[in-house]
Each structure stands twice: as C-alpha cells, then as structure tokens.
mmCIF file of C-alpha atoms in Angstrom:
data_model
loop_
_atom_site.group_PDB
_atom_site.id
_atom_site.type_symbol
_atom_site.label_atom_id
_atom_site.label_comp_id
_atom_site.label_asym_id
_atom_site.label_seq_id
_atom_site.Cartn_x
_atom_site.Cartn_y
_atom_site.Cartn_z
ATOM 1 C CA UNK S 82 0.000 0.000 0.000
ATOM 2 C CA UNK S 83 1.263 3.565 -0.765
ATOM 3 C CA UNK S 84 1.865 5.342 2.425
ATOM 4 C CA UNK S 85 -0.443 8.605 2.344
ATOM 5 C CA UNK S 86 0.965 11.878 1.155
ATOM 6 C CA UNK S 87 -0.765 14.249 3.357
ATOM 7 C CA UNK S 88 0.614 12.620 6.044
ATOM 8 C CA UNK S 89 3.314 13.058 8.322
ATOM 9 C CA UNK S 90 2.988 16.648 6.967
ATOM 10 C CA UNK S 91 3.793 19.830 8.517
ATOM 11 C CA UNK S 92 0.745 22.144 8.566
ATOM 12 C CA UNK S 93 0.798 25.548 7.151
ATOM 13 C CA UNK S 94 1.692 28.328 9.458
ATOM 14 C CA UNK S 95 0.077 31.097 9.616
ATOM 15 C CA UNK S 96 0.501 34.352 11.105
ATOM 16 C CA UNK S 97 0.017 38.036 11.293
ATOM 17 C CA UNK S 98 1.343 40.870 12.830
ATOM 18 C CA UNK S 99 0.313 44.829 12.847
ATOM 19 C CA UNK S 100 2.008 47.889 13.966
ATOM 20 C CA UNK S 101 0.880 51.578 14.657
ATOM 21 C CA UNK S 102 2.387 54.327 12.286
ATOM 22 C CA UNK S 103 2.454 57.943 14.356
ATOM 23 C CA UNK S 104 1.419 60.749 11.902
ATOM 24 C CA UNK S 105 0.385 59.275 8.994
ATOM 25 C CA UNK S 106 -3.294 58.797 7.729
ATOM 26 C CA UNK S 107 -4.509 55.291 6.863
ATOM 27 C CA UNK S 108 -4.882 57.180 2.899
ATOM 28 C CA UNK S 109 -1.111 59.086 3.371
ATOM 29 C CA UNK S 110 0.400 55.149 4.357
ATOM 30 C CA UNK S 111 -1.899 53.639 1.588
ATOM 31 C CA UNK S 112 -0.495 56.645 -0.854
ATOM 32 C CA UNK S 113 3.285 55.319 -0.247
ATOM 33 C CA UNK S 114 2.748 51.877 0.345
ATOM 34 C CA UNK S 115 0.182 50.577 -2.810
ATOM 35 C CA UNK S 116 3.202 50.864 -4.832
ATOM 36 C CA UNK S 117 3.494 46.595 -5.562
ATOM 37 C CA UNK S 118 7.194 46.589 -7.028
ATOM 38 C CA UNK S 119 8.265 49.818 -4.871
ATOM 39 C CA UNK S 120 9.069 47.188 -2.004
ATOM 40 C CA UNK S 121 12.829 48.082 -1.826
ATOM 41 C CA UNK S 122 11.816 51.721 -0.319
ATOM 42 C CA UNK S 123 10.028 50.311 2.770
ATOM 43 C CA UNK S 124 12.004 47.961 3.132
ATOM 44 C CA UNK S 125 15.344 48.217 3.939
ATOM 45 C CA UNK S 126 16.621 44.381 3.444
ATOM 46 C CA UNK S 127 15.224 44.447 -0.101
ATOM 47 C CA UNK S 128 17.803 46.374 -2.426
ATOM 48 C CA UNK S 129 16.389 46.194 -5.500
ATOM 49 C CA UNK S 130 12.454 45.480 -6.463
ATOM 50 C CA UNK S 131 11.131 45.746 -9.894
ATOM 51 C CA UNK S 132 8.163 44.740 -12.619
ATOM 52 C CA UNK S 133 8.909 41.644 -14.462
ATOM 53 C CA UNK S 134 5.625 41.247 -16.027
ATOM 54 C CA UNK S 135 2.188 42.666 -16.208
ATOM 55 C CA UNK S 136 0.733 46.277 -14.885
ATOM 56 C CA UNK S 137 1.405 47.400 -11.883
ATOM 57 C CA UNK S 138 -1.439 47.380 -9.273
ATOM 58 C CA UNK S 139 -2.985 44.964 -11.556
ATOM 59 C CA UNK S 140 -3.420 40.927 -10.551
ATOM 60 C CA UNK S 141 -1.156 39.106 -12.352
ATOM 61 C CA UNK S 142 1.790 41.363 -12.110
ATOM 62 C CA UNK S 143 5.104 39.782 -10.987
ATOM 63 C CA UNK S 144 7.728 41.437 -8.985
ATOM 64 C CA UNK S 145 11.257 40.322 -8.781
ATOM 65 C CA UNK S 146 12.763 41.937 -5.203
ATOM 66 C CA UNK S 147 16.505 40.766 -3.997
ATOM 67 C CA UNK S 148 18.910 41.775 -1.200
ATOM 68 C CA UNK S 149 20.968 40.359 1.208
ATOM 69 C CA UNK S 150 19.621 37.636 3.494
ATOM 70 C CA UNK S 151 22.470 37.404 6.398
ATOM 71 C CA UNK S 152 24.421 40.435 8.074
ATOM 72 C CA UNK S 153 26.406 38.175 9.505
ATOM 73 C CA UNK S 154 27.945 37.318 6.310
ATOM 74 C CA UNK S 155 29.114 41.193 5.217
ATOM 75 C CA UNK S 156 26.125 40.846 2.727
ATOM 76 C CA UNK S 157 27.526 38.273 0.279
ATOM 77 C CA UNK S 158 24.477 35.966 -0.116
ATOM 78 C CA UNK S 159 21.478 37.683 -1.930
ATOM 79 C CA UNK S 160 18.532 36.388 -2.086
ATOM 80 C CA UNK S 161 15.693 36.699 -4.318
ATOM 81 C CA UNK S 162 11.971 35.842 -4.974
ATOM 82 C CA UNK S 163 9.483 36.151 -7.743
ATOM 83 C CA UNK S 164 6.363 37.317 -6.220
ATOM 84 C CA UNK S 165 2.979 37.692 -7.935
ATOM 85 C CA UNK S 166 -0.131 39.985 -7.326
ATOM 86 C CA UNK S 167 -3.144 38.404 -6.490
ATOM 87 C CA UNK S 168 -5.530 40.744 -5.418
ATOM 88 C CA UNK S 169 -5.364 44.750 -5.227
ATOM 89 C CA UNK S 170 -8.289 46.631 -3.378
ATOM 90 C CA UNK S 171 -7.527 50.555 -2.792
ATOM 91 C CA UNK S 172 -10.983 50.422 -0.915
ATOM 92 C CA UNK S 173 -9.659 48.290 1.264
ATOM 93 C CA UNK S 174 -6.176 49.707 0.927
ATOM 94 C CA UNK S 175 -4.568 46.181 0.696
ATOM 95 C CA UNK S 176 -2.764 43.610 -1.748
ATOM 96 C CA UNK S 177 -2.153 40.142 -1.690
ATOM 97 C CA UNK S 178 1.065 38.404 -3.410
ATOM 98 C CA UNK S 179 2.360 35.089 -3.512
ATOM 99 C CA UNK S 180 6.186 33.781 -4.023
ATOM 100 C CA UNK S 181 6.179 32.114 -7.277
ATOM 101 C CA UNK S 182 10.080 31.233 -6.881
ATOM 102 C CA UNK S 183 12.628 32.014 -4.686
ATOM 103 C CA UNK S 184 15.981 30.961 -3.126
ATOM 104 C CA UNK S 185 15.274 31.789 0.542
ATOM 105 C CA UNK S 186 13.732 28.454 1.621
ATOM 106 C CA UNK S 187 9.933 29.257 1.293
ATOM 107 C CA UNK S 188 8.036 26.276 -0.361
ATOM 108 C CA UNK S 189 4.696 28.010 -0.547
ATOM 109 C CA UNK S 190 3.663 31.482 1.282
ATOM 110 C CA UNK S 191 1.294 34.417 0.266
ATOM 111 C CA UNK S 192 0.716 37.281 2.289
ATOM 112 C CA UNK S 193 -1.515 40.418 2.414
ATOM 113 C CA UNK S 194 -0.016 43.761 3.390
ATOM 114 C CA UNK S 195 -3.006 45.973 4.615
ATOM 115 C CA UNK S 196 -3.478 49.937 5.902
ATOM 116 C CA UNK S 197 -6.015 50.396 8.299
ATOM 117 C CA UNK S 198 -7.254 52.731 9.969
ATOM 118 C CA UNK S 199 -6.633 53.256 13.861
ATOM 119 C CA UNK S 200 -9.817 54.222 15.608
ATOM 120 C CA UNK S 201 -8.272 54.644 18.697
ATOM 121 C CA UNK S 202 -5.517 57.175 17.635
ATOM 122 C CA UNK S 203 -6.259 61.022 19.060
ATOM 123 C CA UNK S 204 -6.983 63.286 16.439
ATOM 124 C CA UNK S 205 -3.971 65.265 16.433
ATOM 125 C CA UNK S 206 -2.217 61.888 16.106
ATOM 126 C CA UNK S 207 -3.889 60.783 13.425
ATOM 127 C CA UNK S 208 -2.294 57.622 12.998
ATOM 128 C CA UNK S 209 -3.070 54.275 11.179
ATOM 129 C CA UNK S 210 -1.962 50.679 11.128
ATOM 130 C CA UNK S 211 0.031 48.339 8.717
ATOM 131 C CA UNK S 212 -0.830 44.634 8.985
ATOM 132 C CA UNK S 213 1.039 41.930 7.223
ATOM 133 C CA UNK S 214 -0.331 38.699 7.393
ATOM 134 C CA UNK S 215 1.208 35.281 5.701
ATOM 135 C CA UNK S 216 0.378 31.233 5.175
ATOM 136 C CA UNK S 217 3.268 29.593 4.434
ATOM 137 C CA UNK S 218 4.612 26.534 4.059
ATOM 138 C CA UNK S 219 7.229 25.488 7.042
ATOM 139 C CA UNK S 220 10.065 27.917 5.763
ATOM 140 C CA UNK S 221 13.537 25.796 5.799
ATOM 141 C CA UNK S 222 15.777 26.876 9.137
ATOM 142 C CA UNK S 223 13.472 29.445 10.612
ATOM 143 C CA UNK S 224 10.688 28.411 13.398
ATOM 144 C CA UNK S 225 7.286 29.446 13.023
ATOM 145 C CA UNK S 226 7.806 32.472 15.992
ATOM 146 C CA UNK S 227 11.185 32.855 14.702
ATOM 147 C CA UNK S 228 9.787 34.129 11.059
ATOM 148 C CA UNK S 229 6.973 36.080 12.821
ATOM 149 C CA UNK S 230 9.258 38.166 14.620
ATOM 150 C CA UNK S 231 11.766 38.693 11.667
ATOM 151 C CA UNK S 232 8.265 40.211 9.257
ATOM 152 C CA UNK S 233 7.294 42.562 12.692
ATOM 153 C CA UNK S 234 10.576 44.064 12.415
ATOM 154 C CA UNK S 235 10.295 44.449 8.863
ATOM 155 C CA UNK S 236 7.130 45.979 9.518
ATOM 156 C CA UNK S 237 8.440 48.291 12.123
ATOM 157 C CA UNK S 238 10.844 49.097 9.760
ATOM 158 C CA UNK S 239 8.304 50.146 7.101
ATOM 159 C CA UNK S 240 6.603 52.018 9.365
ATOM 160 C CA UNK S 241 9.699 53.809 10.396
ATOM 161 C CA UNK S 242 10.379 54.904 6.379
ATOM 162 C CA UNK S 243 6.575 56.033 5.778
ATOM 163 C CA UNK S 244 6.516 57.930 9.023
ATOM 164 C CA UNK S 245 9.421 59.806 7.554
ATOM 165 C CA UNK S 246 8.190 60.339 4.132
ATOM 166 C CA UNK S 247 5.045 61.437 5.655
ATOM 167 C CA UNK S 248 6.445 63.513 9.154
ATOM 168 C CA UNK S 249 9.075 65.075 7.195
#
C-alpha cells in the first residue's frame, strides 16, 4: 500500500502581525505603500524590487525583489523571490502576493499587506496601522515564531520609512 501523502505533513503556518504608524493617515500610508514593485523603499533588506511582467497594481503582475539575506555574512548571499499579485483593493487599501520562486527556503507562502485605519488614535495623532499577514509553508531553518518576529521588524521598519516620508 502507498503510504499517504498528506501525512506526516507539517501544517501551514500562519501568522500576522500589525504595527501603529504615528502621523500618517490610513490614505497618506496607503499613498506610499500601494506601490506593488516599490518594495525596496520600505524595506530596507530588499535592495532592489522591480516589474517583471504585467501592470502594476494589476493581478497578475510579478515582482522580482533581492537583497541580502544574512548580516552576519558582510552581505555576500542575496537572495531573491518572484512574487505575484493576487488581489489589489484601494478600498480596502490592501494587496495580496504570492512567491512564485525564490531561493530563501519558502516552499509556498502568500501574504496580504493591509493599511487600516486606527480608531483609537487622538486626532492630532492621526495615525493608522500596517498589517502583514502570511500562510506559508514550514520555511527551511526558521521556526514558526522565529519568522513572525523577523516580518514585525520588517514591519516596524516600514513604518519607520513612511513615518518619515510622511512627518518630514
């Protein structure tokens, strides 16, 4: 008998995380951040980030984003993904992507980066909020929490470059 193929499977993780931007509006953030292959200016581990096919802000599109994936290594090893759009909604002020190939270990993961509003910010605050939320695949060396906290400080660090952009 064939031994089952579902089994003995890891299951997906999945996972989100959200963090408060000081300043900005939910549309300023959206205005900066809708931007599918503008990745490498939030984020400051991506170097480069660019349209390999279709329109941007359109499903279908494919990004191509690299830069390097360990510090401790003086930057030698770059890694790189192929990422498609799946879904775009400015009402929403969101987008979902998945990797379509990659070197960095991910089997399959798609995420949805998301600008919301913050209802409790003060109104000279304003304010809003980024979520990024992912199912992936078990990604090859990293744990579950270990991946989690590596996209909240990626996140932080977003939030950091818009509230600049925005505060400046």
């Amino acid at each position: 008998m064939d031994p089952d193929p579902n089994q003995n499977q890891d299951p997906k993780w999945e996972g989100r995380v959200q963090v408060k931007l000081r300043g900005p509006t939910a549309e300023e953030a959206w205005s900066l951040l809708q931007g599918f292959c503008t990745l490498d200016k939030w984020v400051p581990s991506i170097h480069t980030c660019y349209r390999l096919e279709g329109q941007e802000g359109q499903p279908g599109c494919i990004r191509y984003c690299a830069g390097p994936v360990n510090r401790s290594d003086n930057n030698r090893t770059i890694g790189w993904s192929k990422e498609k759009l799946t879904a775009f909604n400015p009402l929403t002020r969101s987008y979902s992507y998945e990797i379509l190939d990659t070197n960095k270990g991910f089997g399959s993961y798609s995420a949805t980066i998301r600008v919301v509003s913050d209802p409790g910010a003060c109104e000279e605050d304003n304010g809003c909020g980024l979520e990024w939320s992912f199912v992936a695949d078990p990604i090859r060396g990293w744990t579950r929490d270990g991946f989690v906290e590596c996209l909240e400080n990626m996140a932080n660090e977003v939030a950091r470059r818009v509230e600049d952009q925005v505060n400046k």
